[in-house]
PDB file of C-alpha atoms in Angstrom:
ATOM      1  CA  MET A   1     -17.581 -81.011 210.555  1.00  0.00           C
ATOM      2  CA  SER A   2     -18.453 -79.526 213.110  1.00  0.00           C
ATOM      3  CA  TYR A   3     -15.552 -77.295 213.704  1.00  0.00           C
ATOM      4  CA  PHE A   4     -16.001 -76.435 209.827  1.00  0.00           C
ATOM      5  CA  LEU A   5     -19.455 -75.329 209.649  1.00  0.00           C
ATOM      6  CA  ASP A   6     -18.837 -73.601 213.103  1.00  0.00           C
ATOM      7  CA  SER A   7     -16.020 -71.300 211.626  1.00  0.00           C
ATOM      8  CA  LEU A   8     -18.181 -70.596 208.608  1.00  0.00           C
ATOM      9  CA  GLU A   9     -20.936 -69.364 210.333  1.00  0.00           C
ATOM     10  CA  SER A  10     -17.844 -66.792 212.910  1.00  0.00           C
ATOM     11  CA  ARG A  11     -16.157 -65.967 209.170  1.00  0.00           C
ATOM     12  CA  LEU A  12     -20.392 -65.143 207.692  1.00  0.00           C
ATOM     13  CA  LYS A  13     -21.344 -63.754 210.769  1.00  0.00           C
ATOM     14  CA  ASN A  14     -18.610 -61.048 211.164  1.00  0.00           C
ATOM     15  CA  LEU A  15     -18.667 -59.914 206.994  1.00  0.00           C
ATOM     16  CA  LEU A  16     -22.556 -59.871 207.239  1.00  0.00           C
ATOM     17  CA  GLU A  17     -23.369 -58.131 210.617  1.00  0.00           C
ATOM     18  CA  GLY A  18     -24.292 -54.689 210.629  1.00  0.00           C
ATOM     19  CA  THR A  19     -24.461 -54.368 207.262  1.00  0.00           C
ATOM     20  CA  LEU A  20     -26.962 -55.882 206.166  1.00  0.00           C
ATOM     21  CA  ASP A  21     -28.714 -55.400 210.044  1.00  0.00           C
ATOM     22  CA  ARG A  22     -28.555 -51.695 209.467  1.00  0.00           C
ATOM     23  CA  LEU A  23     -29.515 -51.979 205.132  1.00  0.00           C
ATOM     24  CA  LEU A  24     -31.958 -54.303 205.920  1.00  0.00           C
ATOM     25  CA  PHE A  25     -33.954 -54.979 208.736  1.00  0.00           C
ATOM     26  CA  PRO A  26     -32.658 -55.810 212.726  1.00  0.00           C
ATOM     27  CA  GLY A  27     -31.615 -60.378 212.493  1.00  0.00           C
ATOM     28  CA  ALA A  28     -30.832 -60.522 208.876  1.00  0.00           C
ATOM     29  CA  SER A  29     -27.548 -60.942 209.159  1.00  0.00           C
ATOM     30  CA  GLY A  30     -27.755 -63.634 211.777  1.00  0.00           C
ATOM     31  CA  SER A  31     -30.929 -65.787 209.611  1.00  0.00           C
ATOM     32  CA  LEU A  32     -28.964 -64.874 206.290  1.00  0.00           C
ATOM     33  CA  THR A  33     -26.701 -66.935 208.055  1.00  0.00           C
ATOM     34  CA  ASN A  34     -27.988 -69.380 210.109  1.00  0.00           C
ATOM     35  CA  GLN A  35     -29.686 -70.314 206.561  1.00  0.00           C
ATOM     36  CA  LEU A  36     -26.247 -70.196 204.519  1.00  0.00           C
ATOM     37  CA  VAL A  37     -24.480 -73.018 207.069  1.00  0.00           C
ATOM     38  CA  LYS A  38     -28.021 -74.146 207.194  1.00  0.00           C
ATOM     39  CA  MET A  39     -27.616 -74.920 203.809  1.00  0.00           C
ATOM     40  CA  ILE A  40     -24.298 -76.163 203.637  1.00  0.00           C
ATOM     41  CA  ASP A  41     -24.832 -78.657 206.234  1.00  0.00           C
ATOM     42  CA  GLU A  42     -27.584 -80.360 203.995  1.00  0.00           C
ATOM     43  CA  LYS A  43     -25.476 -80.485 201.407  1.00  0.00           C
ATOM     44  CA  LEU A  44     -22.003 -81.667 202.746  1.00  0.00           C
ATOM     45  CA  SER A  45     -24.211 -84.877 204.091  1.00  0.00           C
ATOM     46  CA  THR A  46     -26.348 -85.779 200.198  1.00  0.00           C
ATOM     47  CA  LEU A  47     -23.606 -84.684 198.619  1.00  0.00           C
ATOM     48  CA  ASP A  48     -22.156 -87.992 195.597  1.00  0.00           C
ATOM     49  CA  LEU A  49     -18.465 -87.936 197.650  1.00  0.00           C
ATOM     50  CA  ASN A  50     -17.701 -89.512 193.844  1.00  0.00           C
ATOM     51  CA  ASP A  51     -18.940 -86.547 191.754  1.00  0.00           C
ATOM     52  CA  SER A  52     -16.819 -83.566 194.595  1.00  0.00           C
ATOM     53  CA  ARG A  53     -18.305 -80.578 192.321  1.00  0.00           C
ATOM     54  CA  ALA A  54     -20.108 -78.418 194.745  1.00  0.00           C
ATOM     55  CA  PRO A  55     -22.925 -76.154 193.747  1.00  0.00           C
ATOM     56  CA  ASP A  56     -22.215 -72.919 192.432  1.00  0.00           C
ATOM     57  CA  ARG A  57     -25.188 -71.403 192.344  1.00  0.00           C
ATOM     58  CA  ILE A  58     -27.253 -69.801 195.556  1.00  0.00           C
ATOM     59  CA  HIS A  59     -30.803 -68.264 194.900  1.00  0.00           C
ATOM     60  CA  LEU A  60     -31.765 -65.691 197.625  1.00  0.00           C
ATOM     61  CA  ALA A  61     -35.885 -65.359 197.499  1.00  0.00           C
ATOM     62  CA  VAL A  62     -36.365 -61.559 198.299  1.00  0.00           C
ATOM     63  CA  SER A  63     -39.671 -59.226 198.686  1.00  0.00           C
ATOM     64  CA  PRO A  64     -39.979 -56.510 196.499  1.00  0.00           C
ATOM     65  CA  GLU A  65     -40.117 -54.235 199.169  1.00  0.00           C
ATOM     66  CA  ARG A  66     -37.030 -55.307 200.396  1.00  0.00           C
ATOM     67  CA  ILE A  67     -35.322 -56.032 196.422  1.00  0.00           C
ATOM     68  CA  ASP A  68     -33.675 -52.814 195.958  1.00  0.00           C
ATOM     69  CA  ALA A  69     -31.837 -52.555 199.325  1.00  0.00           C
ATOM     70  CA  TRP A  70     -30.997 -55.979 198.700  1.00  0.00           C
ATOM     71  CA  GLN A  71     -28.929 -54.749 195.141  1.00  0.00           C
ATOM     72  CA  GLU A  72     -27.069 -52.343 197.358  1.00  0.00           C
ATOM     73  CA  LEU A  73     -25.333 -54.744 198.873  1.00  0.00           C
ATOM     74  CA  THR A  74     -23.681 -56.607 196.209  1.00  0.00           C
ATOM     75  CA  PRO A  75     -20.112 -56.142 197.803  1.00  0.00           C
ATOM     76  CA  THR A  76     -21.163 -57.376 200.452  1.00  0.00           C
ATOM     77  CA  LEU A  77     -22.401 -60.648 198.437  1.00  0.00           C
ATOM     78  CA  ASN A  78     -20.074 -61.342 196.631  1.00  0.00           C
ATOM     79  CA  GLN A  79     -18.131 -61.042 199.664  1.00  0.00           C
ATOM     80  CA  ALA A  80     -20.274 -64.011 200.940  1.00  0.00           C
ATOM     81  CA  ALA A  81     -19.964 -66.202 197.818  1.00  0.00           C
ATOM     82  CA  GLU A  82     -16.710 -65.623 198.278  1.00  0.00           C
ATOM     83  CA  ILE A  83     -16.086 -66.814 201.664  1.00  0.00           C
ATOM     84  CA  LEU A  84     -18.861 -70.164 200.934  1.00  0.00           C
ATOM     85  CA  GLU A  85     -16.516 -71.386 198.153  1.00  0.00           C
ATOM     86  CA  ASP A  86     -12.853 -71.060 199.665  1.00  0.00           C
ATOM     87  CA  SER A  87     -15.506 -73.789 202.304  1.00  0.00           C
ATOM     88  CA  TRP A  88     -16.243 -75.872 200.275  1.00  0.00           C
ATOM     89  CA  LYS A  89     -13.079 -76.572 198.744  1.00  0.00           C
ATOM     90  CA  GLU A  90     -11.862 -76.677 202.195  1.00  0.00           C
ATOM     91  CA  GLN A  91     -13.461 -79.689 202.690  1.00  0.00           C
ATOM     92  CA  GLY A  92     -12.175 -81.899 198.832  1.00  0.00           C
ATOM     93  CA  PHE A  93     -14.911 -80.484 196.175  1.00  0.00           C
ATOM     94  CA  TYR A  94     -14.422 -78.239 193.490  1.00  0.00           C
ATOM     95  CA  PHE A  95     -15.954 -75.693 191.064  1.00  0.00           C
ATOM     96  CA  LYS A  96     -16.908 -75.634 187.517  1.00  0.00           C
ATOM     97  CA  HIS A  97     -18.060 -71.812 187.668  1.00  0.00           C
ATOM     98  CA  PRO A  98     -17.293 -69.509 190.444  1.00  0.00           C
ATOM     99  CA  LEU A  99     -19.897 -69.820 192.646  1.00  0.00           C
ATOM    100  CA  GLU A 100     -22.343 -66.478 193.093  1.00  0.00           C
ATOM    101  CA  ILE A 101     -25.563 -65.679 194.725  1.00  0.00           C
ATOM    102  CA  LYS A 102     -28.560 -64.754 193.368  1.00  0.00           C
ATOM    103  CA  LEU A 103     -31.102 -62.750 193.952  1.00  0.00           C
ATOM    104  CA  TRP A 104     -34.586 -63.428 192.709  1.00  0.00           C
ATOM    105  CA  SER A 105     -37.849 -60.820 193.564  1.00  0.00           C
ATOM    106  CA  ASP A 106     -40.538 -63.448 195.526  1.00  0.00           C
ATOM    107  CA  PRO A 107     -43.799 -61.077 195.249  1.00  0.00           C
ATOM    108  CA  ASP A 108     -45.170 -64.852 198.739  1.00  0.00           C
ATOM    109  CA  GLN A 109     -42.145 -63.764 200.353  1.00  0.00           C
ATOM    110  CA  THR A 110     -42.947 -62.010 204.016  1.00  0.00           C
ATOM    111  CA  ILE A 111     -41.467 -58.403 203.182  1.00  0.00           C
ATOM    112  CA  ASP A 112     -38.032 -59.513 206.018  1.00  0.00           C
ATOM    113  CA  GLY A 113     -37.977 -63.611 204.715  1.00  0.00           C
ATOM    114  CA  ILE A 114     -35.196 -65.067 202.768  1.00  0.00           C
ATOM    115  CA  GLY A 115     -35.496 -68.292 200.618  1.00  0.00           C
ATOM    116  CA  ILE A 116     -32.070 -69.958 199.314  1.00  0.00           C
ATOM    117  CA  ARG A 117     -32.159 -72.651 197.310  1.00  0.00           C
ATOM    118  CA  THR A 118     -28.696 -74.166 195.085  1.00  0.00           C
ATOM    119  CA  SER A 119     -28.080 -75.094 191.666  1.00  0.00           C
ATOM    120  CA  TYR A 120     -25.729 -75.458 189.069  1.00  0.00           C
ATOM    121  CA  GLN A 121     -24.875 -72.878 186.128  1.00  0.00           C
ATOM    122  CA  GLY A 122     -28.140 -73.457 183.644  1.00  0.00           C
ATOM    123  CA  GLU A 123     -29.866 -75.200 185.785  1.00  0.00           C
ATOM    124  CA  VAL A 124     -32.809 -73.642 186.948  1.00  0.00           C
ATOM    125  CA  PRO A 125     -33.348 -73.154 190.396  1.00  0.00           C
ATOM    126  CA  PRO A 126     -35.177 -76.158 191.936  1.00  0.00           C
ATOM    127  CA  ASN A 127     -39.562 -75.064 194.467  1.00  0.00           C
ATOM    128  CA  PHE A 128     -38.969 -71.433 192.936  1.00  0.00           C
ATOM    129  CA  ASP A 129     -41.694 -70.351 191.392  1.00  0.00           C
ATOM    130  CA  THR A 130     -40.536 -69.818 187.270  1.00  0.00           C
ATOM    131  CA  ALA A 131     -42.739 -66.712 187.467  1.00  0.00           C
ATOM    132  CA  LEU A 132     -39.435 -65.258 189.966  1.00  0.00           C
ATOM    133  CA  GLN A 133     -38.494 -62.388 188.710  1.00  0.00           C
ATOM    134  CA  GLU A 134     -34.093 -63.202 188.913  1.00  0.00           C
ATOM    135  CA  VAL A 135     -32.336 -59.834 189.749  1.00  0.00           C
ATOM    136  CA  PRO A 136     -28.700 -59.632 187.929  1.00  0.00           C
ATOM    137  CA  HIS A 137     -26.205 -57.586 190.834  1.00  0.00           C
ATOM    138  CA  ASN A 138     -25.295 -55.172 188.389  1.00  0.00           C
ATOM    139  CA  SER A 139     -28.048 -54.692 185.602  1.00  0.00           C
ATOM    140  CA  SER A 140     -26.867 -51.143 185.376  1.00  0.00           C
ATOM    141  CA  ALA A 141     -24.505 -48.235 187.139  1.00  0.00           C
ATOM    142  CA  PRO A 142     -25.835 -46.190 189.732  1.00  0.00           C
ATOM    143  CA  ALA A 143     -26.068 -41.800 188.361  1.00  0.00           C
ATOM    144  CA  LEU A 144     -23.802 -40.513 190.637  1.00  0.00           C
ATOM    145  CA  PRO A 145     -24.775 -37.033 191.961  1.00  0.00           C
ATOM    146  CA  ALA A 146     -23.024 -33.830 189.670  1.00  0.00           C
ATOM    147  CA  GLY A 147     -20.579 -31.884 191.266  1.00  0.00           C
ATOM    148  CA  ALA A 148     -20.429 -33.699 194.602  1.00  0.00           C
ATOM    149  CA  TYR A 149     -17.616 -33.366 196.333  1.00  0.00           C
ATOM    150  CA  LEU A 150     -16.812 -32.413 200.466  1.00  0.00           C
ATOM    151  CA  ILE A 151     -15.514 -29.512 202.878  1.00  0.00           C
ATOM    152  CA  ILE A 152     -13.048 -30.730 205.251  1.00  0.00           C
ATOM    153  CA  ASN A 153     -12.692 -28.967 209.073  1.00  0.00           C
ATOM    154  CA  GLY A 154     -13.719 -26.202 205.921  1.00  0.00           C
ATOM    155  CA  THR A 155      -9.739 -26.741 204.594  1.00  0.00           C
ATOM    156  CA  GLU A 156     -10.278 -29.837 202.630  1.00  0.00           C
ATOM    157  CA  GLN A 157     -12.415 -29.966 199.029  1.00  0.00           C
ATOM    158  CA  VAL A 158     -12.703 -34.068 197.978  1.00  0.00           C
ATOM    159  CA  VAL A 159     -14.776 -34.736 195.866  1.00  0.00           C
ATOM    160  CA  LEU A 160     -17.659 -37.859 195.651  1.00  0.00           C
ATOM    161  CA  ASP A 161     -16.921 -39.774 192.188  1.00  0.00           C
ATOM    162  CA  LYS A 162     -18.131 -43.333 193.903  1.00  0.00           C
ATOM    163  CA  PRO A 163     -21.104 -44.776 194.492  1.00  0.00           C
ATOM    164  CA  VAL A 164     -20.527 -46.456 197.660  1.00  0.00           C
ATOM    165  CA  ILE A 165     -17.586 -43.964 199.774  1.00  0.00           C
ATOM    166  CA  ASN A 166     -15.970 -45.143 202.900  1.00  0.00           C
ATOM    167  CA  ILE A 167     -15.354 -42.820 205.809  1.00  0.00           C
ATOM    168  CA  GLY A 168     -13.757 -42.654 208.682  1.00  0.00           C
ATOM    169  CA  ARG A 169      -9.898 -43.130 210.411  1.00  0.00           C
ATOM    170  CA  ARG A 170      -8.762 -46.321 208.278  1.00  0.00           C
ATOM    171  CA  SER A 171      -6.133 -45.911 205.827  1.00  0.00           C
ATOM    172  CA  THR A 172      -8.194 -48.367 203.222  1.00  0.00           C
ATOM    173  CA  CYS A 173     -10.690 -46.075 203.321  1.00  0.00           C
ATOM    174  CA  ASP A 174     -11.857 -42.938 200.594  1.00  0.00           C
ATOM    175  CA  VAL A 175     -12.136 -40.213 203.209  1.00  0.00           C
ATOM    176  CA  VAL A 176      -9.408 -40.828 205.322  1.00  0.00           C
ATOM    177  CA  ILE A 177     -10.650 -38.467 208.821  1.00  0.00           C
ATOM    178  CA  ASN A 178      -7.207 -38.075 211.144  1.00  0.00           C
ATOM    179  CA  ASP A 179      -9.571 -37.554 214.428  1.00  0.00           C
ATOM    180  CA  PRO A 180      -8.485 -39.767 217.039  1.00  0.00           C
ATOM    181  CA  MET A 181     -12.521 -39.326 217.906  1.00  0.00           C
ATOM    182  CA  VAL A 182     -13.873 -41.341 214.615  1.00  0.00           C
ATOM    183  CA  SER A 183     -14.044 -44.487 213.662  1.00  0.00           C
ATOM    184  CA  ARG A 184     -11.825 -46.714 211.472  1.00  0.00           C
ATOM    185  CA  ASP A 185     -15.089 -47.232 209.861  1.00  0.00           C
ATOM    186  CA  HIS A 186     -17.627 -44.913 210.374  1.00  0.00           C
ATOM    187  CA  LEU A 187     -19.504 -43.599 207.154  1.00  0.00           C
ATOM    188  CA  GLN A 188     -20.386 -44.877 204.699  1.00  0.00           C
ATOM    189  CA  LEU A 189     -22.359 -42.765 201.201  1.00  0.00           C
ATOM    190  CA  ARG A 190     -24.114 -44.858 198.857  1.00  0.00           C
ATOM    191  CA  VAL A 191     -25.402 -43.312 195.984  1.00  0.00           C
ATOM    192  CA  GLN A 192     -29.364 -43.874 195.430  1.00  0.00           C
ATOM    193  CA  GLN A 193     -31.865 -42.839 192.914  1.00  0.00           C
ATOM    194  CA  GLY A 194     -29.648 -40.039 191.318  1.00  0.00           C
ATOM    195  CA  LYS A 195     -28.503 -38.609 195.862  1.00  0.00           C
ATOM    196  CA  TYR A 196     -25.261 -39.511 198.027  1.00  0.00           C
ATOM    197  CA  ILE A 197     -27.193 -41.057 201.017  1.00  0.00           C
ATOM    198  CA  LEU A 198     -25.419 -41.292 205.360  1.00  0.00           C
ATOM    199  CA  PHE A 199     -24.939 -44.283 206.490  1.00  0.00           C
ATOM    200  CA  ASP A 200     -23.758 -44.299 210.021  1.00  0.00           C
ATOM    201  CA  LEU A 201     -22.137 -47.811 210.670  1.00  0.00           C
ATOM    202  CA  SER A 202     -22.389 -47.976 213.636  1.00  0.00           C
ATOM    203  CA  SER A 203     -19.297 -45.849 215.282  1.00  0.00           C
ATOM    204  CA  THR A 204     -18.286 -45.809 218.804  1.00  0.00           C
ATOM    205  CA  GLY A 205     -19.297 -41.450 218.686  1.00  0.00           C
ATOM    206  CA  GLY A 206     -21.788 -41.266 215.679  1.00  0.00           C
ATOM    207  CA  THR A 207     -22.982 -39.244 213.333  1.00  0.00           C
ATOM    208  CA  THR A 208     -24.808 -35.550 212.994  1.00  0.00           C
ATOM    209  CA  ILE A 209     -26.407 -34.002 210.749  1.00  0.00           C
ATOM    210  CA  ASN A 210     -27.072 -30.257 210.648  1.00  0.00           C
ATOM    211  CA  ASN A 211     -27.095 -31.392 215.003  1.00  0.00           C
ATOM    212  CA  ARG A 212     -29.282 -34.093 214.665  1.00  0.00           C
ATOM    213  CA  PRO A 213     -27.565 -37.326 216.187  1.00  0.00           C
ATOM    214  CA  VAL A 214     -28.984 -40.002 213.002  1.00  0.00           C
ATOM    215  CA  THR A 215     -28.024 -43.942 212.113  1.00  0.00           C
ATOM    216  CA  THR A 216     -28.809 -42.533 207.935  1.00  0.00           C
ATOM    217  CA  ALA A 217     -30.513 -39.239 205.657  1.00  0.00           C
ATOM    218  CA  THR A 218     -30.426 -38.384 202.203  1.00  0.00           C
ATOM    219  CA  LEU A 219     -27.704 -35.702 201.546  1.00  0.00           C
ATOM    220  CA  LYS A 220     -29.033 -31.685 200.388  1.00  0.00           C
ATOM    221  CA  PRO A 221     -26.118 -29.689 198.776  1.00  0.00           C
ATOM    222  CA  GLY A 222     -25.768 -27.402 202.225  1.00  0.00           C
ATOM    223  CA  ASP A 223     -26.465 -30.281 205.119  1.00  0.00           C
ATOM    224  CA  VAL A 224     -23.329 -30.785 207.998  1.00  0.00           C
ATOM    225  CA  ILE A 225     -21.547 -33.131 209.112  1.00  0.00           C
ATOM    226  CA  ARG A 226     -20.518 -33.738 212.583  1.00  0.00           C
ATOM    227  CA  ILE A 227     -18.423 -37.344 212.915  1.00  0.00           C
ATOM    228  CA  GLY A 228     -15.737 -36.521 216.450  1.00  0.00           C
ATOM    229  CA  LYS A 229     -14.190 -32.966 216.318  1.00  0.00           C
ATOM    230  CA  THR A 230     -14.295 -33.144 211.998  1.00  0.00           C
ATOM    231  CA  ILE A 231     -16.787 -31.170 210.800  1.00  0.00           C
ATOM    232  CA  LEU A 232     -17.747 -32.168 206.197  1.00  0.00           C
ATOM    233  CA  ILE A 233     -19.857 -30.208 204.265  1.00  0.00           C
ATOM    234  CA  TYR A 234     -21.905 -32.302 201.411  1.00  0.00           C
ATOM    235  CA  ASN A 235     -21.612 -29.577 198.645  1.00  0.00           C
ATOM    236  CA  GLN A 236     -21.850 -29.895 194.866  1.00  0.00           C
ATOM    237  CA  THR A 237     -21.156 -27.531 192.290  1.00  0.00           C
ATOM    238  CA  LEU A 238     -23.539 -27.148 188.854  1.00  0.00           C
ATOM    239  CA  THR A 239     -21.331 -27.006 185.027  1.00  0.00           C
ATOM    240  CA  GLY A 240     -22.539 -25.169 182.955  1.00  0.00           C
ATOM    241  CA  GLN A 241     -22.086 -22.552 180.086  1.00  0.00           C
ATOM    242  CA  GLY A 242     -18.836 -22.625 181.275  1.00  0.00           C
ATOM    243  CA  THR A 243     -18.479 -21.702 184.139  1.00  0.00           C
ATOM    244  CA  ASP A 244     -19.158 -23.410 187.751  1.00  0.00           C
ATOM    245  CA  THR A 245     -21.655 -22.106 190.276  1.00  0.00           C
ATOM    246  CA  ASN A 246     -21.881 -23.758 193.406  1.00  0.00           C
ATOM    247  CA  LEU A 247     -25.580 -25.163 195.253  1.00  0.00           C
ATOM    248  CA  ILE A 248     -24.121 -23.292 198.903  1.00  0.00           C
ATOM    249  CA  VAL A 249     -22.043 -21.428 199.432  1.00  0.00           C
ATOM    250  CA  PRO A 250     -19.329 -22.794 201.714  1.00  0.00           C
ATOM    251  CA  LEU A 251     -17.835 -21.312 205.388  1.00  0.00           C
ATOM    252  CA  SER A 252     -16.392 -19.029 205.888  1.00  0.00           C
ATOM    253  CA  GLY A 253     -12.322 -20.192 205.102  1.00  0.00           C
ATOM    254  CA  THR A 254     -13.500 -23.446 202.885  1.00  0.00           C
ATOM    255  CA  LYS A 255     -12.575 -23.292 199.181  1.00  0.00           C
ATOM    256  CA  PRO A 256     -14.968 -24.408 196.639  1.00  0.00           C
TER     257      PRO A 256
END
């Protein structure tokens, strides 16, 4: 059992480290990992071996101040749910419904606090006040910035048409940069309130915008992003009355 829990902890840490700490607060990944592993350990010791059905709902109570940031982590939480479900199944348990991690906005939770409860689908999670508001993971699709695109090294134009865009040297990135000084997973763009927010993914060489080092920043037309030896210019195009108009004039040699 110890090996199982150690393996589970390692898999969760590999998934959560960096992402949660960057988007939430330092230590968020360790806090959530420790609580999830502890919860699994306690459930394994109390479940009836004659009924090996595992809980299919994990409820996270977080502060209202952090709820939007947690919502941005939906893809990561979905991956964590898959890891947890696989771990339960490896121990001989089964699920009537796929395991889901649900978010609750808890006004009594400290800003960096995380409360965890489990339940089965259709049940009210135990020990959660009925005043808590459950927040669906994908309540609505974020509005994309209109006509957003990147100009890479003054020659290549890439349209930005997804709410989450990964940029780096890895072949599976949405925007692949063939630059040895760029990390495999260098940065990520996320849509928040109709704008792209840039997050440096703890890259080796770092990221600058307009010659200033950044870890996160809201992009605006004309921003010059440098990663490694690569220059990315963020731009937007306004479309109206049959004509397209650039919000900025690209650098010499670029193709709008």
